[in-house]
């Protein structure tokens, strides 16, 4: 599953950043995962420990912030909460919408120890 | 000996279009001889892949190469479509046939690459092992093997999977999703990211329509919900029905400067 690939990308990015600061330990990592990012948080949590074993993230505490999906209707000029990328506008019921939030897949912050 | 086109494990921070460092906020604190550094990275997890994809994209621009990323479930007909497109029996594309190149992606085996080799078109196979998608580094490595010439028309056949490949930009110009009529009209709603991220949807195996309760209009309506700009082509690789329209679409999307 691609959640494994996602975690390996996180490990790689954190290793790069830690190297820049001469750090060898990560105390805490905060991730942001949007509801519309195509990543299942449960699958990510499930895969996390086996994937970060023997890496710089092995003992790091982690926080995963879930970001809600929001869309903008180009006809009604309103913003509304969405569960999928194809939810129609609740006012005009049309699919003339643009996703404005909820596709985030980010490393928000890390806390390094020297 | 020619230099490598793409360095292996390229340090993306050295890329000319890497993100600026100035938006990284760092705060430090010390206690008991332990220095604690908090860094507000705010970094896209897929930044490395996205930068490599841009690197691929710029390579394609420089060499005037048009690249297509073919995605679908396993068995929808990606390889069959390529066989029909690249084969010597195809008169419509005869004048651009010598510019075709293929990158094949599968977990295991070289059987798809072997099918393409029969057409005489240069091909390289990527085997991902347990991997469920191609990524930009894999494509960059494959380009180092394939060494496509200027004005090449490159087909990248992704791993058969309607989920994971949608997340990984390869640097392609167009993403083409292939769905066969045996798969169900609700597929675009079940796998919206793949259809949302594609420019063309090819509906394959139309020769089977008389034997199925398949609603073509419903499939298209569902797909348009996820992507109102999606184009459609209906064809059958086995009967040949509709292939001409695909060949003409291809010719139109290669670009005028490619038709030398």
Coordinates of C-alpha atoms in Angstrom, one line a residue:
Chain A
X1 CA 0.0 0.0 0.0
X2 CA 1.2 3.5 -0.6
X3 CA 1.0 4.4 3.1
X4 CA 4.3 2.6 3.3
X5 CA 5.7 4.7 0.6
X6 CA 4.4 7.8 2.3
X7 CA 6.1 6.9 5.6
X8 CA 9.4 6.2 3.8
X9 CA 9.2 9.6 2.2
X10 CA 8.7 11.1 5.7
X11 CA 11.7 9.2 7.0
X12 CA 13.9 10.4 4.1
X13 CA 12.8 14.1 4.6
X14 CA 13.3 14.0 8.3
X15 CA 16.8 12.4 7.9
X16 CA 17.7 15.2 5.5
X17 CA 16.6 17.8 7.9
X18 CA 18.2 16.2 10.9
X19 CA 21.5 15.9 9.0
X20 CA 21.4 19.7 8.4
X21 CA 21.2 20.3 12.2
X22 CA 23.6 17.6 13.2
X23 CA 20.8 15.9 15.2
X24 CA 20.5 12.1 15.6
X25 CA 17.3 11.9 17.6
X26 CA 13.7 13.0 16.7
X27 CA 11.7 13.6 19.8
X28 CA 8.4 14.5 18.1
X29 CA 6.9 14.8 14.7
X30 CA 3.6 16.4 13.7
X31 CA 2.0 15.4 10.4
X32 CA -1.0 16.9 8.7
X33 CA -3.2 14.6 6.6
X34 CA -6.2 16.0 4.8
X35 CA -9.4 14.0 4.5
X36 CA -9.1 14.3 0.7
X37 CA -5.4 13.5 0.5
X38 CA -6.0 9.9 -0.5
X39 CA -4.2 8.6 2.6
X40 CA -6.0 6.5 5.2
X41 CA -4.8 7.6 8.6
X42 CA -5.6 4.1 10.1
X43 CA -3.4 2.5 7.5
X44 CA -0.7 5.1 8.2
X45 CA -0.8 4.4 11.9
X46 CA -0.8 0.6 11.3
X47 CA 2.2 0.8 9.0
X48 CA 4.1 3.4 11.1
X49 CA 6.0 1.4 13.6
X50 CA 7.3 -1.4 11.3
X51 CA 8.3 1.2 8.7
X52 CA 10.2 3.5 11.1
X53 CA 12.1 0.7 12.9
X54 CA 15.8 1.2 12.7
X55 CA 15.4 4.8 11.4
X56 CA 15.7 8.2 13.0
X57 CA 12.0 8.2 13.7
X58 CA 12.0 4.9 15.6
X59 CA 11.4 6.4 19.1
X60 CA 9.8 9.7 18.0
X61 CA 6.4 10.6 19.4
X62 CA 4.0 11.4 16.6
X63 CA 0.9 13.5 16.2
X64 CA -1.3 13.3 13.1
X65 CA -3.6 16.2 12.6
X66 CA -6.6 15.4 10.4
X67 CA -7.5 18.3 8.1
X68 CA -11.2 18.6 7.0
X69 CA -12.1 18.8 3.3
X70 CA -13.6 22.2 2.2
X71 CA -14.8 23.1 -1.3
X72 CA -15.9 26.4 -3.0
X73 CA -18.9 26.5 -5.3
X74 CA -18.1 28.8 -8.3
X75 CA -21.8 29.4 -8.9
X76 CA -23.0 30.2 -5.3
X77 CA -19.7 31.6 -4.1
X78 CA -20.0 29.6 -0.9
X79 CA -17.6 27.4 1.0
X80 CA -18.7 24.1 2.4
X81 CA -17.4 21.0 4.2
X82 CA -16.9 17.9 2.0
X83 CA -16.2 14.3 2.6
X84 CA -15.2 13.5 -1.0
X85 CA -13.8 15.5 -4.0
X86 CA -17.1 15.1 -5.8
X87 CA -19.6 16.2 -3.2
X88 CA -22.0 18.7 -4.9
X89 CA -22.8 22.2 -3.6
X90 CA -25.4 21.9 -0.8
X91 CA -27.2 25.0 -2.2
X92 CA -27.4 24.6 -5.9
X93 CA -26.6 20.8 -5.9
X94 CA -24.3 21.2 -8.9
X95 CA -20.8 19.9 -9.3
X96 CA -19.2 23.2 -10.1
X97 CA -16.9 23.2 -7.2
X98 CA -13.2 23.6 -6.4
X99 CA -11.5 21.9 -3.5
X100 CA -9.8 24.5 -1.3
X101 CA -8.7 22.5 1.8
X102 CA -8.3 18.9 2.8
X103 CA -5.6 17.7 0.3
X104 CA -2.7 18.4 2.7
X105 CA -0.1 15.7 3.2
X106 CA 2.6 17.5 5.2
X107 CA 5.3 17.3 7.8
X108 CA 4.1 20.2 9.9
X109 CA 7.0 20.2 12.4
X110 CA 9.7 18.1 14.0
X111 CA 11.5 18.4 17.3
X112 CA 15.1 17.4 17.2
X113 CA 17.5 16.6 20.1
X114 CA 21.2 17.0 20.1
Chain B
X1 CA 30.6 7.8 -22.6
X2 CA 27.7 10.1 -22.1
X3 CA 27.1 11.5 -18.7
X4 CA 24.1 10.2 -16.7
X5 CA 21.0 12.3 -17.5
X6 CA 19.7 12.0 -14.0
X7 CA 21.9 11.5 -10.9
X8 CA 20.8 8.6 -8.8
X9 CA 19.3 9.8 -5.4
X10 CA 19.6 13.4 -6.5
X11 CA 19.7 15.8 -3.7
X12 CA 16.5 17.7 -4.5
X13 CA 17.6 20.7 -2.4
X14 CA 20.2 21.4 -5.1
X15 CA 17.5 21.5 -7.8
X16 CA 17.0 25.0 -9.2
X17 CA 13.3 24.9 -8.2
X18 CA 13.7 23.5 -4.7
X19 CA 11.6 25.4 -2.0
X20 CA 13.2 28.4 -0.3
X21 CA 14.7 27.7 3.1
X22 CA 13.5 31.0 4.5
X23 CA 10.0 29.6 5.4
X24 CA 11.4 27.1 7.9
X25 CA 11.1 28.5 11.5
X26 CA 13.4 27.1 14.1
X27 CA 13.3 27.7 17.8
X28 CA 16.0 26.3 20.2
X29 CA 16.0 25.6 23.9
X30 CA 18.6 24.0 26.2
X31 CA 18.2 22.1 29.5
X32 CA 20.5 19.5 31.1
X33 CA 22.9 19.7 28.2
X34 CA 20.2 18.6 25.8
X35 CA 19.5 21.0 23.0
X36 CA 16.0 20.8 21.8
X37 CA 15.3 22.3 18.3
X38 CA 11.7 22.7 17.1
X39 CA 11.4 23.2 13.3
X40 CA 8.2 24.3 11.6
X41 CA 9.0 22.5 8.4
X42 CA 5.5 22.8 6.8
X43 CA 6.8 20.5 4.0
X44 CA 4.9 18.4 1.6
X45 CA 5.6 14.8 2.3
X46 CA 5.8 14.1 -1.4
X47 CA 8.1 17.1 -2.1
X48 CA 11.0 14.9 -3.2
X49 CA 8.8 13.1 -5.7
X50 CA 7.2 16.3 -6.9
X51 CA 10.6 17.9 -7.4
X52 CA 11.9 14.9 -9.3
X53 CA 8.7 14.9 -11.4
X54 CA 9.4 18.6 -12.3
X55 CA 13.0 17.5 -13.2
X56 CA 11.5 14.9 -15.5
X57 CA 9.1 17.5 -16.9
X58 CA 11.9 19.9 -17.7
X59 CA 13.9 17.1 -19.4
X60 CA 10.9 16.4 -21.6
X61 CA 10.5 20.1 -22.4
X62 CA 14.1 20.5 -23.3
X63 CA 14.1 17.4 -25.6
X64 CA 10.6 18.2 -26.9
X65 CA 9.3 14.8 -25.7
X66 CA 5.6 14.2 -25.1
X67 CA 5.0 11.8 -22.2
X68 CA 1.8 9.9 -21.4
X69 CA 1.1 8.1 -18.1
X70 CA -1.3 5.2 -18.7
X71 CA -3.2 4.1 -15.5
X72 CA -5.9 1.6 -14.9
X73 CA -6.9 -1.5 -12.9
X74 CA -5.0 -4.7 -13.8
X75 CA -6.4 -6.2 -17.0
X76 CA -8.2 -3.1 -18.4
X77 CA -6.1 -3.2 -21.5
X78 CA -3.1 -0.8 -21.2
X79 CA -0.6 -3.2 -22.8
X80 CA -3.1 -4.2 -25.5
X81 CA -3.7 -0.6 -26.4
X82 CA 0.0 0.0 -26.7
X83 CA 0.4 -3.1 -28.9
X84 CA -2.3 -1.7 -31.3
X85 CA -0.8 1.8 -31.2
X86 CA 2.8 0.8 -31.8
X87 CA 2.3 -2.1 -34.2
X88 CA 3.4 -2.0 -37.8
X89 CA -0.2 -2.6 -39.0
X90 CA -1.1 0.9 -37.8
X91 CA -1.1 3.1 -40.9
X92 CA -2.4 6.3 -39.3
X93 CA 0.6 6.6 -37.0
X94 CA 3.2 5.3 -39.5
X95 CA 4.9 8.7 -39.9
X96 CA 5.5 9.1 -36.2
X97 CA 6.1 5.4 -35.3
X98 CA 9.9 5.8 -35.2
X99 CA 9.6 8.2 -32.3
X100 CA 7.7 5.9 -29.9
X101 CA 9.3 4.8 -26.6
X102 CA 7.8 2.8 -23.7
X103 CA 8.5 2.5 -20.0
X104 CA 6.7 -0.6 -18.6
X105 CA 5.9 -0.9 -14.9
X106 CA 4.9 -4.1 -13.1
X107 CA 5.5 -5.6 -9.7
X108 CA 7.1 -8.7 -11.4
X109 CA 8.0 -10.2 -14.8
X110 CA 9.1 -8.7 -18.0
X111 CA 6.1 -10.1 -20.0
X112 CA 4.6 -6.7 -20.9
X113 CA 8.0 -5.4 -22.1
X114 CA 8.4 -8.6 -24.2
X115 CA 5.0 -7.9 -25.8
X116 CA 6.2 -4.3 -26.7
X117 CA 9.5 -5.6 -28.0
X118 CA 7.7 -7.5 -30.6
X119 CA 6.5 -4.2 -32.1
X120 CA 10.1 -3.1 -32.5
X121 CA 9.7 0.0 -30.2
X122 CA 12.4 0.7 -27.7
X123 CA 11.2 -0.4 -24.2
X124 CA 12.5 -0.7 -20.7
X125 CA 10.8 -2.6 -17.8
X126 CA 10.6 -1.4 -14.2
X127 CA 9.9 -4.1 -11.7
X128 CA 8.8 -2.6 -8.4
X129 CA 8.8 -5.9 -6.3
X130 CA 6.2 -5.1 -3.6
X131 CA 5.7 -1.5 -4.8
X132 CA 2.2 -0.6 -5.9
X133 CA 3.0 2.5 -8.1
X134 CA 5.7 4.1 -10.2
X135 CA 7.4 7.2 -8.9
X136 CA 9.4 10.0 -10.5
X137 CA 12.8 8.5 -9.4
X138 CA 11.9 5.2 -11.1
X139 CA 11.0 7.0 -14.3
X140 CA 14.2 9.1 -14.2
X141 CA 16.2 5.9 -13.8
X142 CA 14.3 4.3 -16.7
X143 CA 15.0 7.3 -18.9
X144 CA 18.7 6.8 -18.2
X145 CA 18.4 3.3 -19.7
X146 CA 16.0 4.2 -22.5
X147 CA 17.7 7.4 -23.6
X148 CA 14.8 8.7 -25.7
X149 CA 15.8 11.0 -28.6
X150 CA 14.5 14.5 -29.3
X151 CA 10.8 14.6 -30.3
X152 CA 10.2 11.2 -28.7
X153 CA 6.6 10.1 -27.9
X154 CA 6.9 8.3 -24.6
X155 CA 4.3 6.0 -23.0
X156 CA 4.7 5.1 -19.4
X157 CA 2.5 2.1 -18.5
X158 CA 2.0 2.3 -14.7
X159 CA 1.4 -0.5 -12.3
X160 CA -2.2 -1.9 -12.6
X161 CA -3.8 -0.1 -9.7
X162 CA -6.6 2.5 -9.5
X163 CA -5.5 3.8 -6.1
X164 CA -1.8 4.6 -5.5
X165 CA -0.5 5.8 -8.9
X166 CA -2.9 8.8 -8.6
X167 CA -0.7 10.3 -5.9
X168 CA 2.6 10.2 -7.7
X169 CA 3.4 12.7 -10.4
X170 CA 5.9 11.3 -12.9
X171 CA 6.4 14.5 -14.9
X172 CA 4.0 13.4 -17.6
X173 CA 2.1 15.8 -20.0
X174 CA -1.1 13.8 -19.9
X175 CA -2.5 11.1 -17.7
X176 CA -4.8 8.6 -19.4
X177 CA -7.1 6.4 -17.4
X178 CA -8.3 3.2 -19.0
X179 CA -11.4 1.5 -17.8
X180 CA -13.0 -1.6 -19.4
X181 CA -16.8 -2.1 -19.6
X182 CA -16.5 -5.2 -17.4
X183 CA -15.6 -3.1 -14.4
X184 CA -18.7 -1.3 -13.3
X185 CA -20.1 2.2 -13.8
X186 CA -19.4 3.2 -10.2
X187 CA -15.6 2.8 -10.5
X188 CA -15.0 6.6 -11.0
X189 CA -16.9 7.3 -7.7
X190 CA -15.0 4.5 -5.9
X191 CA -11.6 5.7 -7.1
X192 CA -12.2 9.4 -7.7
X193 CA -8.6 10.6 -7.4
X194 CA -7.5 8.7 -10.4
X195 CA -10.2 10.1 -12.6
X196 CA -9.8 13.6 -11.2
X197 CA -6.1 13.6 -12.0
X198 CA -6.5 12.3 -15.6
X199 CA -7.2 14.2 -18.8
X200 CA -8.5 11.4 -21.0
X201 CA -10.6 8.3 -20.1
X202 CA -10.5 5.4 -22.6
X203 CA -13.4 3.0 -22.3
X204 CA -12.1 -0.3 -23.5
X205 CA -13.7 -3.7 -24.5
X206 CA -16.8 -2.1 -26.1
X207 CA -17.1 -5.3 -28.2
X208 CA -18.5 -6.9 -25.0
X209 CA -21.3 -4.4 -24.5
X210 CA -24.0 -6.6 -26.2
X211 CA -23.3 -9.2 -23.5
X212 CA -23.3 -6.9 -20.4
X213 CA -25.8 -4.8 -18.5
X214 CA -23.4 -1.8 -18.6
X215 CA -24.6 1.8 -18.7
X216 CA -22.1 3.8 -20.7
X217 CA -23.8 7.1 -20.0
X218 CA -23.8 6.4 -16.3
X219 CA -20.1 5.7 -16.3
X220 CA -19.4 9.0 -18.1
X221 CA -21.7 10.9 -15.7
X222 CA -20.0 9.4 -12.7
X223 CA -16.5 10.2 -14.1
X224 CA -17.6 13.8 -14.9
X225 CA -18.6 14.3 -11.3
X226 CA -15.0 13.7 -10.3
X227 CA -13.6 15.7 -13.2
X228 CA -15.9 17.9 -15.4
X229 CA -13.1 18.3 -18.0
X230 CA -12.5 14.7 -18.6
X231 CA -12.5 13.6 -22.3
X232 CA -13.7 10.2 -23.3
X233 CA -12.9 7.7 -26.1
X234 CA -14.7 4.4 -26.5
X235 CA -12.9 1.5 -28.3
X236 CA -12.1 -2.1 -28.4
X237 CA -8.5 -3.3 -28.7
X238 CA -9.6 -6.7 -29.7
X239 CA -12.1 -5.8 -32.4
X240 CA -10.4 -2.6 -33.5
X241 CA -13.6 -0.5 -33.1
X242 CA -12.8 3.1 -32.2
X243 CA -9.1 2.8 -32.4
X244 CA -8.8 5.3 -35.2
X245 CA -10.2 8.0 -33.0
X246 CA -7.6 7.2 -30.4
X247 CA -4.8 7.4 -33.0
X248 CA -6.2 10.8 -34.2
X249 CA -6.4 12.0 -30.5
X250 CA -2.8 10.9 -30.0
X251 CA -1.6 12.7 -33.2
X252 CA -3.4 15.9 -32.1
X253 CA -1.8 15.8 -28.6
X254 CA 1.7 15.2 -29.7
X255 CA 2.0 18.8 -30.6
X256 CA 2.7 20.6 -33.9
X257 CA 6.4 21.0 -33.2
X258 CA 6.6 17.2 -32.9
X259 CA 5.2 16.5 -36.3
X260 CA 8.4 17.2 -38.2

